[in-house]
Short mmCIF file of C-alpha atoms in Angstrom, two decimals:
data_model
loop_
_atom_site.label_atom_id
_atom_site.label_comp_id
_atom_site.label_asym_id
_atom_site.label_seq_id
_atom_site.Cartn_x
_atom_site.Cartn_y
_atom_site.Cartn_z
CA MET I 1 53.46 -19.84 31.36
CA ASN I 2 55.68 -16.79 31.26
CA LYS I 3 56.89 -14.85 28.23
CA ALA I 4 60.20 -16.72 27.91
CA GLU I 5 58.39 -20.07 27.96
CA PHE I 6 55.98 -18.82 25.32
CA LEU I 7 58.86 -17.73 23.08
CA ASP I 8 60.45 -21.16 23.48
CA MET I 9 57.17 -22.79 22.57
CA ILE I 10 56.71 -20.81 19.36
CA ARG I 11 60.32 -21.50 18.42
CA GLU I 12 59.61 -25.17 18.74
CA VAL I 13 56.44 -24.87 16.67
CA MET I 14 58.35 -23.16 13.85
CA ASP I 15 61.33 -25.48 14.15
CA ARG I 16 63.77 -22.64 14.85
CA GLU I 17 67.03 -23.05 16.72
CA GLU I 18 68.14 -19.46 17.16
CA GLU I 19 66.66 -17.17 19.78
CA LEU I 20 63.60 -15.00 19.08
CA LYS I 21 63.55 -11.38 20.19
CA GLU I 22 60.34 -9.44 20.62
CA GLU I 23 61.42 -6.59 18.38
CA MET I 24 62.19 -8.92 15.47
CA LEU I 25 60.13 -8.48 12.34
CA LEU I 26 58.31 -11.68 11.42
CA GLU I 27 59.31 -11.23 7.79
CA ASP I 28 62.94 -11.46 8.91
CA VAL I 29 62.37 -14.74 10.75
CA GLU I 30 63.37 -17.32 8.16
CA GLU I 31 61.24 -20.10 9.65
CA TYR I 32 58.07 -17.98 9.79
CA ASP I 33 56.24 -19.11 6.64
CA SER I 34 52.61 -19.97 5.91
CA LEU I 35 52.98 -23.39 7.51
CA ALA I 36 54.45 -21.90 10.68
CA ALA I 37 51.58 -19.39 10.75
CA LEU I 38 49.04 -22.23 10.49
CA SER I 39 50.70 -24.13 13.31
CA LEU I 40 50.69 -21.05 15.54
CA MET I 41 47.07 -20.32 14.66
CA ALA I 42 46.16 -23.88 15.69
CA MET I 43 48.13 -23.45 18.91
CA PHE I 44 46.35 -20.20 19.81
CA ASP I 45 43.04 -21.87 19.04
CA GLU I 46 43.84 -24.73 21.41
CA TYR I 47 44.26 -22.17 24.17
CA GLY I 48 40.87 -20.72 23.33
CA ILE I 49 42.25 -17.64 21.56
CA ASP I 50 40.29 -17.25 18.34
CA VAL I 51 42.47 -15.62 15.68
CA SER I 52 41.31 -15.23 12.10
CA PRO I 53 43.79 -15.98 9.31
CA LYS I 54 43.36 -12.35 8.24
CA THR I 55 44.47 -11.02 11.65
CA PHE I 56 47.42 -13.34 11.44
CA GLU I 57 48.47 -11.93 8.08
CA GLU I 58 48.56 -8.48 9.64
CA LEU I 59 51.00 -9.40 12.43
CA LYS I 60 54.32 -7.57 12.01
CA THR I 61 56.63 -8.47 14.88
CA VAL I 62 57.29 -11.22 17.39
CA ARG I 63 55.88 -8.78 19.95
CA ASP I 64 52.53 -8.93 18.14
CA LEU I 65 52.49 -12.68 18.75
CA VAL I 66 53.31 -12.09 22.40
CA ASP I 67 50.46 -9.57 22.66
CA LEU I 68 48.05 -12.15 21.29
CA ALA I 69 49.34 -14.68 23.77
CA MET I 70 48.57 -12.28 26.63
CA ARG I 71 44.92 -13.11 26.00
CA GLY I 72 45.27 -16.48 27.65
CA ILE I 73 48.60 -18.24 27.16
CA ILE I 74 51.00 -15.98 29.02
CA ASN I 75 50.15 -15.38 32.66
CA GLU I 76 52.67 -13.22 34.41
CA GLY I 77 52.98 -10.19 36.60
CA MET X 1 20.01 -26.70 9.36
CA ALA X 2 19.62 -29.86 7.29
CA LYS X 3 19.42 -32.80 9.66
CA VAL X 4 17.93 -35.99 8.33
CA CYS X 5 17.36 -39.59 9.43
CA PHE X 6 16.73 -42.28 6.79
CA LYS X 7 15.04 -45.51 7.85
CA ASN X 8 16.00 -47.65 4.86
CA GLY X 9 19.00 -48.22 2.65
CA ARG X 10 22.29 -50.02 2.85
CA ILE X 11 25.70 -49.49 1.29
CA SER X 12 26.64 -52.81 -0.27
CA ALA X 13 29.83 -51.92 -2.14
CA ILE X 14 32.59 -49.30 -2.13
CA VAL X 15 35.36 -49.48 -4.74
CA THR X 16 38.10 -46.94 -5.48
CA THR X 17 40.46 -46.62 -8.44
CA VAL X 18 43.44 -44.26 -8.23
CA GLY X 19 45.64 -42.74 -10.94
CA ASP X 20 48.07 -45.01 -12.78
CA ARG X 21 51.19 -42.97 -11.94
CA LYS X 22 52.74 -42.77 -8.48
CA VAL X 23 54.82 -39.64 -7.91
CA ASN X 24 57.05 -39.07 -4.89
CA ILE X 25 57.46 -35.60 -3.43
CA ASP X 26 61.26 -36.11 -3.44
CA ASP X 27 61.16 -36.26 -7.24
CA GLU X 28 59.02 -33.14 -7.50
CA LYS X 29 60.97 -30.74 -5.31
CA ASP X 30 62.65 -28.94 -8.21
CA ARG X 31 59.36 -28.46 -10.03
CA PHE X 32 57.88 -26.80 -6.93
CA GLY X 33 61.08 -24.89 -6.13
CA LEU X 34 61.52 -26.41 -2.67
CA ASP X 35 64.91 -26.50 -0.97
CA GLU X 36 66.00 -29.47 1.18
CA LYS X 37 65.04 -27.76 4.43
CA SER X 38 61.47 -26.86 3.38
CA LEU X 39 61.01 -30.29 1.82
CA LYS X 40 62.01 -31.97 5.07
CA ARG X 41 59.65 -29.79 7.03
CA LEU X 42 56.71 -30.35 4.66
CA LYS X 43 57.24 -34.09 4.84
CA LYS X 44 57.36 -34.03 8.62
CA THR X 45 54.54 -31.60 9.32
CA ILE X 46 52.03 -32.08 6.50
CA GLY X 47 53.00 -35.69 5.87
CA LEU X 48 53.79 -35.28 2.16
CA GLU X 49 55.19 -38.52 0.71
CA SER X 50 53.57 -39.59 -2.54
CA ARG X 51 50.42 -39.26 -4.60
CA TYR X 52 48.75 -41.10 -7.46
CA VAL X 53 47.86 -39.17 -10.58
CA VAL X 54 46.53 -40.11 -14.00
CA SER X 55 48.34 -40.09 -17.32
CA GLU X 56 47.39 -37.28 -19.65
CA GLY X 57 43.90 -37.55 -21.11
CA ILE X 58 42.38 -39.74 -18.39
CA CYS X 59 39.23 -38.29 -16.79
CA THR X 60 37.50 -38.87 -13.46
CA SER X 61 34.82 -40.80 -15.33
CA ASP X 62 37.46 -43.31 -16.46
CA LEU X 63 38.55 -43.99 -12.87
CA CYS X 64 34.90 -44.34 -11.80
CA PHE X 65 34.23 -46.60 -14.78
CA GLN X 66 36.81 -49.11 -13.56
CA SER X 67 35.41 -48.93 -10.01
CA ALA X 68 31.82 -49.47 -11.21
CA LYS X 69 32.88 -52.34 -13.42
CA SER X 70 34.43 -54.07 -10.42
CA ILE X 71 31.12 -53.81 -8.55
CA PHE X 72 29.13 -55.23 -11.48
CA LYS X 73 31.52 -58.13 -11.80
CA ASN X 74 31.61 -59.01 -8.13
CA LYS X 75 28.09 -58.28 -6.95
CA ASN X 76 26.38 -60.38 -9.63
CA LEU X 77 24.04 -57.50 -10.19
CA ASP X 78 21.07 -57.10 -12.50
CA LYS X 79 22.01 -53.73 -13.99
CA ASN X 80 18.37 -53.01 -14.78
CA GLU X 81 17.76 -52.66 -11.06
CA ILE X 82 19.93 -49.54 -10.96
CA GLU X 83 17.44 -46.73 -11.24
CA ALA X 84 19.65 -43.74 -10.51
CA LEU X 85 23.23 -42.73 -11.29
CA ILE X 86 24.75 -39.74 -9.51
CA PHE X 87 28.21 -38.42 -10.35
CA VAL X 88 29.88 -36.02 -7.91
CA THR X 89 32.88 -34.22 -9.38
CA GLN X 90 34.60 -30.92 -10.16
CA SER X 91 36.30 -32.44 -13.18
CA PRO X 92 33.53 -33.60 -15.52
CA ASP X 93 34.28 -34.78 -19.07
CA PHE X 94 32.68 -31.66 -20.54
CA ARG X 95 31.30 -28.30 -19.35
CA ALA X 96 28.00 -29.78 -20.49
CA PRO X 97 26.26 -32.21 -20.55
CA SER X 98 26.41 -33.97 -17.18
CA THR X 99 28.95 -36.79 -17.24
CA ALA X 100 26.50 -39.01 -15.32
CA ILE X 101 24.33 -39.21 -18.43
CA ILE X 102 27.28 -40.32 -20.56
CA MET X 103 28.11 -42.91 -17.91
CA GLN X 104 24.57 -44.35 -18.08
CA ASP X 105 25.33 -45.42 -21.64
CA ARG X 106 28.98 -46.30 -21.04
CA LEU X 107 28.10 -48.57 -18.13
CA GLY X 108 25.25 -50.17 -20.07
CA LEU X 109 22.51 -49.03 -17.69
CA SER X 110 18.87 -48.86 -18.70
CA LYS X 111 17.48 -45.73 -20.33
CA ASP X 112 15.02 -45.67 -17.44
CA THR X 113 17.91 -44.55 -15.20
CA LEU X 114 17.82 -41.01 -13.80
CA ALA X 115 21.29 -39.46 -14.06
CA TYR X 116 22.93 -36.12 -13.28
CA ASP X 117 26.07 -34.51 -11.87
CA ILE X 118 26.64 -32.73 -8.59
CA ASN X 119 29.43 -30.14 -8.46
CA LEU X 120 31.13 -30.64 -5.09
CA GLY X 121 34.60 -31.52 -3.85
CA CYS X 122 35.71 -32.38 -0.35
CA SER X 123 32.19 -32.67 1.09
CA GLY X 124 30.95 -34.45 -2.05
CA PHE X 125 30.83 -38.03 -0.80
CA ILE X 126 28.52 -37.10 2.08
CA TYR X 127 26.24 -35.07 -0.23
CA GLY X 128 26.26 -37.82 -2.87
CA LEU X 129 25.42 -40.41 -0.24
CA PHE X 130 22.66 -38.18 1.11
CA THR X 131 21.20 -37.88 -2.41
CA ALA X 132 21.41 -41.64 -2.90
CA TYR X 133 19.66 -42.34 0.42
CA SER X 134 16.97 -39.80 -0.54
CA PHE X 135 16.32 -41.72 -3.75
CA ILE X 136 16.04 -44.96 -1.78
CA ALA X 137 13.60 -43.19 0.56
CA SER X 138 11.52 -42.22 -2.46
CA GLY X 139 11.27 -45.89 -3.39
CA LEU X 140 14.10 -46.59 -5.84
CA LYS X 141 15.66 -50.05 -5.57
CA LYS X 142 19.34 -49.48 -6.31
CA VAL X 143 21.40 -46.33 -6.73
CA LEU X 144 24.92 -46.11 -8.14
CA LEU X 145 26.98 -43.21 -6.78
CA LEU X 146 30.19 -42.18 -8.52
CA VAL X 147 32.51 -39.68 -6.80
CA GLY X 148 35.96 -38.33 -7.46
CA ASP X 149 38.25 -35.89 -9.16
CA VAL X 150 41.20 -35.72 -11.47
CA ALA X 151 42.61 -32.73 -9.63
CA SER X 152 45.75 -32.85 -11.74
CA SER X 153 43.57 -31.48 -14.56
CA TYR X 154 42.82 -28.22 -12.74
CA THR X 155 45.80 -27.52 -10.47
CA GLY X 156 48.72 -25.38 -11.67
CA LYS X 157 51.68 -27.47 -12.71
CA PHE X 158 54.14 -25.45 -10.62
CA ASP X 159 51.78 -24.39 -7.82
CA LYS X 160 53.52 -25.53 -4.64
CA THR X 161 50.65 -24.41 -2.41
CA LEU X 162 48.11 -26.90 -3.75
CA THR X 163 49.34 -29.30 -6.43
CA PRO X 164 51.62 -31.48 -4.22
CA LEU X 165 48.67 -32.13 -1.90
CA LEU X 166 46.24 -33.58 -4.43
CA GLY X 167 45.83 -37.06 -5.92
CA ASP X 168 43.47 -38.42 -8.57
CA ALA X 169 40.83 -41.00 -7.64
CA GLY X 170 37.37 -42.18 -8.65
CA SER X 171 35.05 -44.35 -6.53
CA ALA X 172 31.83 -46.22 -7.10
CA ILE X 173 29.34 -46.91 -4.32
CA LEU X 174 26.25 -49.11 -4.56
CA LEU X 175 23.24 -48.39 -2.37
CA GLU X 176 20.36 -50.84 -2.02
CA ASN X 177 16.86 -50.53 -0.65
CA VAL X 178 16.90 -52.60 2.53
CA GLU X 179 14.41 -51.92 5.30
CA GLY X 180 15.20 -51.16 8.87
CA LEU X 181 18.73 -49.78 8.64
CA LYS X 182 18.94 -46.22 9.89
CA SER X 183 21.38 -43.56 8.81
CA TYR X 184 21.77 -39.95 9.95
CA PHE X 185 23.03 -36.91 8.05
CA VAL X 186 23.96 -33.34 9.00
CA LEU X 187 24.70 -30.92 6.14
CA HIS X 188 25.85 -27.28 5.90
CA SER X 189 26.83 -24.60 3.38
CA ASP X 190 28.45 -21.18 3.69
CA GLY X 191 28.85 -19.37 0.37
CA SER X 192 30.51 -16.36 2.03
CA GLY X 193 33.75 -18.38 1.93
CA TYR X 194 33.51 -19.36 -1.74
CA GLN X 195 36.62 -17.40 -2.74
CA HIS X 196 38.94 -19.36 -0.43
CA LEU X 197 38.96 -22.52 -2.55
CA ILE X 198 38.05 -21.88 -6.13
CA ILE X 199 38.70 -22.35 -9.85
CA PRO X 200 37.81 -18.79 -10.84
CA GLY X 201 38.14 -18.92 -14.60
CA GLY X 202 36.53 -20.86 -17.40
CA ALA X 203 32.84 -20.59 -16.49
CA CYS X 204 30.48 -17.60 -16.89
CA ARG X 205 32.04 -15.03 -14.52
CA LYS X 206 35.40 -15.25 -16.25
CA PRO X 207 35.02 -17.10 -19.52
CA TYR X 208 38.03 -18.60 -21.29
CA SER X 209 37.66 -16.10 -24.07
CA ARG X 210 38.48 -13.24 -21.69
CA LEU X 211 41.51 -14.93 -20.13
CA HIS X 212 44.99 -14.60 -21.51
CA GLY X 213 47.25 -17.48 -22.27
CA ASN X 214 49.32 -17.51 -19.09
CA LYS X 215 49.00 -21.26 -18.46
CA GLY X 216 51.62 -22.55 -16.06
CA GLU X 217 52.69 -19.12 -14.85
CA ILE X 218 53.33 -18.66 -11.17
CA SER X 219 52.80 -15.56 -9.05
CA GLU X 220 55.34 -14.21 -6.57
CA ASN X 221 54.20 -16.48 -3.71
CA GLY X 222 54.25 -19.67 -5.77
CA ILE X 223 50.51 -19.76 -6.42
CA ALA X 224 49.19 -20.49 -9.93
CA ALA X 225 48.63 -17.17 -11.69
CA ASP X 226 46.45 -18.82 -14.30
CA GLU X 227 42.83 -18.38 -13.28
CA THR X 228 41.62 -21.63 -14.79
CA SER X 229 43.74 -23.38 -12.14
CA MET X 230 42.46 -23.92 -8.64
CA TYR X 231 43.40 -21.45 -5.91
CA MET X 232 43.39 -22.11 -2.18
CA ASN X 233 43.73 -19.76 0.78
CA GLY X 234 45.32 -22.37 3.06
CA GLY X 235 44.94 -20.40 6.30
CA GLU X 236 41.21 -19.82 5.85
CA ILE X 237 40.54 -23.43 4.82
CA PHE X 238 42.57 -24.82 7.72
CA ASN X 239 40.84 -22.55 10.20
CA PHE X 240 37.44 -23.50 8.78
CA SER X 241 38.21 -27.24 8.94
CA ILE X 242 39.36 -27.39 12.54
CA LYS X 243 36.36 -25.32 13.64
CA VAL X 244 33.46 -26.97 11.80
CA VAL X 245 34.31 -30.64 12.22
CA PRO X 246 34.07 -30.85 16.02
CA GLU X 247 30.79 -28.92 15.89
CA LEU X 248 29.50 -31.22 13.13
CA PHE X 249 30.20 -34.26 15.27
CA SER X 250 28.31 -32.96 18.28
CA GLU X 251 25.30 -32.22 16.06
CA LEU X 252 25.48 -35.69 14.55
CA PHE X 253 25.66 -37.41 17.93
CA GLU X 254 22.79 -35.35 19.24
CA LEU X 255 20.67 -36.23 16.19
CA SER X 256 21.49 -39.94 16.05
CA GLY X 257 21.77 -40.65 19.74
CA ALA X 258 24.90 -42.62 18.90
CA ASP X 259 27.65 -42.78 21.51
CA GLU X 260 30.95 -41.43 20.23
CA HIS X 261 32.82 -44.04 22.25
CA ASN X 262 31.08 -46.82 20.33
CA ILE X 263 32.11 -45.69 16.85
CA ASP X 264 34.40 -48.14 15.09
CA TYR X 265 35.67 -45.69 12.47
CA PHE X 266 35.62 -41.96 11.90
CA VAL X 267 36.43 -41.82 8.19
CA LEU X 268 36.97 -38.16 7.36
CA HIS X 269 37.82 -36.34 4.19
CA GLN X 270 41.63 -36.50 3.92
CA PRO X 271 43.12 -33.08 3.12
CA ASN X 272 46.41 -33.96 4.84
CA LYS X 273 47.75 -35.65 7.96
CA TYR X 274 48.28 -32.33 9.71
CA ILE X 275 44.63 -31.27 9.69
CA LEU X 276 43.43 -34.76 10.64
CA LYS X 277 45.82 -35.06 13.57
CA ASN X 278 44.66 -31.63 14.70
CA ILE X 279 41.01 -32.68 14.56
CA GLN X 280 41.76 -35.97 16.29
CA LYS X 281 43.50 -34.18 19.15
CA ARG X 282 40.75 -31.61 19.51
CA LEU X 283 38.08 -34.30 19.71
CA GLY X 284 40.14 -36.53 21.97
CA LEU X 285 39.62 -39.52 19.67
CA ASN X 286 41.68 -42.69 19.75
CA GLU X 287 44.00 -42.44 16.75
CA ASP X 288 43.23 -46.03 15.67
CA THR X 289 39.63 -45.01 14.96
CA ILE X 290 40.48 -42.03 12.73
CA PRO X 291 42.66 -42.92 9.75
CA SER X 292 44.92 -40.10 8.51
CA ARG X 293 47.42 -41.63 6.06
CA THR X 294 45.44 -41.36 2.80
CA ALA X 295 46.76 -37.98 1.67
CA SER X 296 50.36 -38.99 2.43
CA VAL X 297 50.15 -42.07 0.23
CA PHE X 298 47.60 -41.18 -2.45
CA GLY X 299 47.18 -37.40 -2.22
CA ASN X 300 44.01 -35.55 -1.26
CA GLN X 301 41.39 -37.31 -3.38
CA ASN X 302 38.61 -34.70 -3.02
CA SER X 303 35.17 -36.34 -2.98
CA ALA X 304 36.77 -39.81 -3.35
CA SER X 305 38.83 -39.43 -0.18
CA ILE X 306 36.42 -41.22 2.17
CA PRO X 307 35.87 -44.26 -0.08
CA GLY X 308 39.57 -43.95 -0.98
CA THR X 309 40.45 -44.34 2.71
CA ILE X 310 38.14 -47.34 3.10
CA ASN X 311 39.58 -49.08 0.01
CA GLY X 312 43.10 -47.90 0.79
CA PHE X 313 43.43 -48.82 4.46
CA LEU X 314 40.26 -50.41 5.90
CA TYR X 315 39.29 -52.93 3.22
CA ASP X 316 39.59 -55.95 5.54
CA GLU X 317 37.49 -54.38 8.27
CA PHE X 318 34.75 -53.16 5.92
CA SER X 319 34.67 -56.46 4.01
CA ASN X 320 34.43 -58.70 7.06
CA SER X 321 32.81 -56.87 9.94
CA ARG X 322 29.74 -55.07 11.07
CA LEU X 323 30.85 -51.49 11.74
CA ARG X 324 29.42 -48.30 13.20
CA ASN X 325 30.82 -45.46 11.10
CA VAL X 326 30.95 -41.71 11.06
CA PHE X 327 31.84 -40.16 7.69
CA ALA X 328 32.55 -36.43 7.34
CA GLY X 329 33.49 -34.21 4.42
CA PHE X 330 34.42 -30.49 4.50
CA GLY X 331 35.91 -28.00 2.10
CA ILE X 332 35.24 -26.15 -1.14
CA GLY X 333 32.00 -24.18 -1.20
CA LEU X 334 32.36 -23.79 1.68
CA SER X 335 30.35 -26.93 2.29
CA TRP X 336 30.44 -29.59 4.99
CA GLY X 337 28.46 -32.58 6.18
CA ALA X 338 28.64 -35.77 8.19
CA CYS X 339 26.70 -38.98 8.52
CA TYR X 340 26.42 -41.86 10.95
CA LEU X 341 25.59 -45.26 9.54
CA GLU X 342 26.31 -48.95 9.97
CA THR X 343 27.84 -51.23 7.37
CA ASP X 344 27.98 -55.01 7.47
CA SER X 345 30.56 -56.95 5.45
CA ILE X 346 30.22 -54.98 2.23
CA TYR X 347 32.11 -55.48 -1.02
CA ALA X 348 35.10 -53.22 -0.33
CA PRO X 349 38.19 -54.49 -2.13
CA ARG X 350 41.65 -53.00 -1.81
CA VAL X 351 42.19 -49.90 -3.97
CA GLU X 352 43.46 -50.53 -7.48
CA LYS X 353 45.44 -48.44 -9.91
CA LEU X 354 43.81 -47.49 -13.17
CA ASN X 355 44.18 -50.18 -15.79
CA LYS X 356 43.91 -48.47 -19.14
CA ASP X 357 42.87 -51.71 -20.84
CA VAL X 358 39.57 -51.55 -18.96
CA LEU X 359 38.60 -48.34 -20.71
CA ASP X 360 36.65 -49.70 -23.61
CA ARG X 361 32.97 -48.97 -23.84
CA SER X 362 31.83 -52.56 -23.40
CA ILE X 363 31.32 -54.03 -19.94
#
């Protein structure tokens, strides 16, 4: 999938209607709570990307999620 | 790696008693400080609906007492044939002695009974069952296994991260020495994760005397600040669960030679619907073979969750059919294990609520 499709997918996972921008801070994304983090962790794991909960806690921005996804979910360019 | 096959032994009864009070998450939202939107999401994703808890003062042993009494009444059992009593719990009556010993007397068992407690939670049923089968292998005739927890006694009253997930339950399981029935067990431990699911205070590392009276207090992120309450790092436990269970199953199938397509029921520990659905999807299992509703209706029942699922949702099937089963428990420790075994029309009545009138010492 491409980056835009990935962003749509994580919006769906966190149950968010508004758009997500890469530069957004995760702490400013209202829907990004511990449950959303778990769901995303499970999603990454399904794509074979092994992320520890500790790494996840250290993510700062939506771009950090995108960077993780480059390891096997996003294929573009 | 502990992998074991037993040649003898049969489960002949599984009975579960749950707490006498049903609480709905809708009625608890203010206590946990949840707004409508988060409540809706928790209900949808985790499957939170209701849970059964005990009234103040009721212990796990009381729930197990009612379950054991039901077995004695319905199995027409000579109690003198019970040679061992094992009690698996994290909520014993006292710090010491073992509650199992008190239960020997309370249940009217012979003084020739061996009795002791095992301190385990989510994996506890598998470990208790393993211990019971080991006793049968060493020649004992009948073993009574009691498992369960009154989690409401050790979770923080306002802790939204853990308390709404847990329910109180106590089960009794009877194992008999019958030849020619095989069972298979795979068991693991990893103490490096001990801090992820823990009641830190109240034992020797942090005795009560050194703790301050901050009962009921809540830290910034809604976790119980009081160290005699249980703490859980949800991310670590979730990650652990979805990783170890699939691996556990492949080990079990390799050991037992059983075909995963021929299993009637995968009865797993029931932390919540979300984790179970995740495991089911990962393993590609038919959802009818892997029940996942227990936590939504009764709460996560710790070591009683597997019997609690059988008595809660599969009582007809276990009472009337011959079944090939996989049981698996995973959690606090970290500790995890699974077994493959067959059951044939056992005494497995529908779960009952605690009846406080049953709690006299006579039986």
